[in-house]
Amino acid sequence: MNTHAYRTRLHWDGSTAGGIRAYSRDHTAVATPATAQVELSADPAFRGNPDRLNPEQLVVMAASSCQMLSFLGAAARAGVDVLAYDDEATSHLDLTAEPARLAAIHLRVTVRTAAGTDESKVQEIAVRAHHACYVANSLSVPVEVSTTVVTS
């Protein structure tokens, strides 16, 4: 069995001496072997920098990306010619939950396929891909996928 391990490094510096309202929420992260550094902050509602991604956005983005990668792999194995894949992924912070958490993540996927592609086959692949998505399987919040198929 292969072990796929993931390691990240996160860095923040500054001072919290000014109290809860004063310290910077800006920080950086990197995940080797990638060399790109991600600049992060808190949600602007929590005094974060709106020009940087926040952890909640990254969770939604990870669910979206994982679904796409699972779908494309399943489509390629099934011989389905996918020409484009777009997703509008959404969630929101549920502050009424105890503890507060992201609510369900909704993936609204549009798949463009080659002419003559069987739409029901694409829908079946989307369901299989969702069940195979490592990120969705790892989250405690539901990830809901709706897929629209457009043939060229």
Short mmCIF file of C-alpha atoms in Angstrom, two decimals:
data_model
loop_
_atom_site.label_atom_id
_atom_site.label_comp_id
_atom_site.label_asym_id
_atom_site.label_seq_id
_atom_site.Cartn_x
_atom_site.Cartn_y
_atom_site.Cartn_z
CA MET A 1 0.00 0.00 0.00
CA ASN A 2 1.28 3.46 -0.90
CA THR A 3 1.36 6.13 1.76
CA HIS A 4 0.58 9.61 0.56
CA ALA A 5 1.73 12.04 3.22
CA TYR A 6 1.14 15.78 3.18
CA ARG A 7 3.21 18.36 4.98
CA THR A 8 2.82 22.10 5.11
CA ARG A 9 4.75 24.88 6.76
CA LEU A 10 2.99 27.96 8.04
CA HIS A 11 4.59 31.18 9.27
CA TRP A 12 3.27 34.25 11.09
CA ASP A 13 5.20 36.97 12.82
CA GLY A 14 4.15 40.16 14.51
CA SER A 15 2.87 40.90 17.98
CA THR A 16 -0.33 40.23 19.87
CA ALA A 17 0.63 42.79 22.53
CA GLY A 18 -2.01 45.23 21.24
CA GLY A 19 -4.82 42.80 22.00
CA ILE A 20 -7.41 40.90 19.96
CA ARG A 21 -8.19 43.79 17.61
CA ALA A 22 -4.64 44.83 16.82
CA TYR A 23 -2.59 41.89 15.60
CA SER A 24 -2.16 41.02 11.94
CA ARG A 25 -3.95 37.95 10.66
CA ASP A 26 -1.67 37.78 7.61
CA HIS A 27 0.50 34.69 7.34
CA THR A 28 2.13 32.50 4.71
CA ALA A 29 2.11 28.78 3.99
CA VAL A 30 3.98 26.44 1.69
CA ALA A 31 3.51 22.74 0.96
CA THR A 32 6.59 20.94 -0.30
CA PRO A 33 7.53 19.88 -2.89
CA ALA A 34 5.65 22.86 -4.36
CA THR A 35 7.61 26.08 -4.06
CA ALA A 36 4.72 28.52 -4.41
CA GLN A 37 4.01 30.34 -1.19
CA VAL A 38 0.37 31.05 -0.38
CA GLU A 39 -0.43 34.33 1.33
CA LEU A 40 -3.30 33.86 3.77
CA SER A 41 -5.32 35.85 6.25
CA ALA A 42 -8.56 35.59 8.20
CA ASP A 43 -11.96 36.27 6.69
CA PRO A 44 -12.35 40.08 6.47
CA ALA A 45 -15.24 39.81 8.96
CA PHE A 46 -12.64 38.68 11.49
CA ARG A 47 -10.19 41.50 10.76
CA GLY A 48 -8.47 39.64 7.92
CA ASN A 49 -6.94 41.02 4.77
CA PRO A 50 -9.51 40.84 1.92
CA ASP A 51 -6.69 40.60 -0.65
CA ARG A 52 -5.60 37.20 0.72
CA LEU A 53 -7.27 33.81 0.73
CA ASN A 54 -8.63 32.60 4.05
CA PRO A 55 -8.76 29.04 5.44
CA GLU A 56 -12.50 28.70 4.81
CA GLN A 57 -12.04 29.58 1.14
CA LEU A 58 -9.25 27.02 0.91
CA VAL A 59 -11.51 24.25 2.25
CA VAL A 60 -14.20 25.09 -0.33
CA MET A 61 -11.56 25.34 -3.06
CA ALA A 62 -10.03 21.99 -2.06
CA ALA A 63 -13.42 20.26 -2.26
CA SER A 64 -14.01 21.78 -5.70
CA SER A 65 -10.57 20.87 -7.03
CA CYS A 66 -10.74 17.31 -5.69
CA GLN A 67 -14.15 16.72 -7.30
CA MET A 68 -12.83 17.99 -10.63
CA LEU A 69 -9.71 15.84 -10.52
CA SER A 70 -11.73 12.75 -9.55
CA PHE A 71 -14.23 13.49 -12.33
CA LEU A 72 -11.60 14.03 -15.03
CA GLY A 73 -9.82 10.81 -14.08
CA ALA A 74 -13.07 8.82 -14.14
CA ALA A 75 -14.10 10.41 -17.45
CA ALA A 76 -10.74 9.62 -19.05
CA ARG A 77 -10.93 5.99 -17.87
CA ALA A 78 -14.48 5.75 -19.29
CA GLY A 79 -13.44 7.23 -22.65
CA VAL A 80 -15.59 10.36 -22.26
CA ASP A 81 -14.12 13.40 -24.00
CA VAL A 82 -14.46 16.32 -21.56
CA LEU A 83 -13.65 19.65 -23.19
CA ALA A 84 -14.17 22.00 -20.23
CA TYR A 85 -15.09 21.87 -16.55
CA ASP A 86 -16.28 24.82 -14.49
CA ASP A 87 -17.46 24.92 -10.90
CA GLU A 88 -19.06 27.61 -8.76
CA ALA A 89 -18.37 26.30 -5.26
CA THR A 90 -20.02 27.90 -2.25
CA SER A 91 -20.42 27.52 1.49
CA HIS A 92 -20.89 29.83 4.44
CA LEU A 93 -19.81 29.98 8.03
CA ASP A 94 -22.57 28.75 10.30
CA LEU A 95 -22.04 30.68 13.52
CA THR A 96 -25.22 29.21 15.04
CA ALA A 97 -23.72 25.70 15.04
CA GLU A 98 -21.92 24.54 18.16
CA PRO A 99 -19.07 24.66 17.47
CA ALA A 100 -19.19 27.16 14.59
CA ARG A 101 -18.33 25.52 11.28
CA LEU A 102 -18.68 25.68 7.54
CA ALA A 103 -22.13 24.70 6.35
CA ALA A 104 -22.60 22.27 3.47
CA ILE A 105 -20.33 22.91 0.51
CA HIS A 106 -22.25 23.19 -2.76
CA LEU A 107 -20.46 22.43 -6.02
CA ARG A 108 -22.34 23.66 -9.09
CA VAL A 109 -20.45 22.01 -11.90
CA THR A 110 -20.83 22.58 -15.64
CA VAL A 111 -19.13 20.00 -17.84
CA ARG A 112 -18.72 20.58 -21.57
CA THR A 113 -18.31 17.36 -23.56
CA ALA A 114 -17.81 16.40 -27.17
CA ALA A 115 -20.86 16.16 -29.42
CA GLY A 116 -22.69 12.86 -29.13
CA THR A 117 -21.69 12.21 -25.52
CA ASP A 118 -24.33 10.38 -23.48
CA GLU A 119 -25.40 12.82 -20.74
CA SER A 120 -26.53 10.03 -18.41
CA LYS A 121 -23.06 8.48 -18.60
CA VAL A 122 -21.51 11.83 -17.61
CA GLN A 123 -23.93 12.10 -14.67
CA GLU A 124 -22.98 8.58 -13.53
CA ILE A 125 -19.29 9.51 -13.73
CA ALA A 126 -19.97 12.63 -11.63
CA VAL A 127 -21.57 10.51 -8.91
CA ARG A 128 -18.68 8.00 -8.97
CA ALA A 129 -16.17 10.86 -8.83
CA HIS A 130 -17.93 12.36 -5.83
CA HIS A 131 -17.74 9.07 -3.96
CA ALA A 132 -14.03 8.84 -4.81
CA CYS A 133 -13.12 12.41 -3.80
CA TYR A 134 -10.62 12.20 -0.93
CA VAL A 135 -11.34 15.70 0.33
CA ALA A 136 -15.12 15.29 0.41
CA ASN A 137 -14.65 11.95 2.16
CA SER A 138 -12.46 13.65 4.78
CA LEU A 139 -14.79 16.51 5.69
CA SER A 140 -17.44 16.40 8.38
CA VAL A 141 -19.65 18.83 6.45
CA PRO A 142 -21.56 17.49 3.44
CA VAL A 143 -20.32 18.24 -0.05
CA GLU A 144 -23.22 18.41 -2.48
CA VAL A 145 -22.61 18.25 -6.20
CA SER A 146 -24.96 19.24 -9.00
CA THR A 147 -23.69 18.67 -12.51
CA THR A 148 -24.93 20.26 -15.71
CA VAL A 149 -23.76 18.68 -18.95
CA VAL A 150 -23.40 20.77 -22.10
CA THR A 151 -22.45 19.06 -25.35
CA SER A 152 -20.59 20.91 -28.08
#
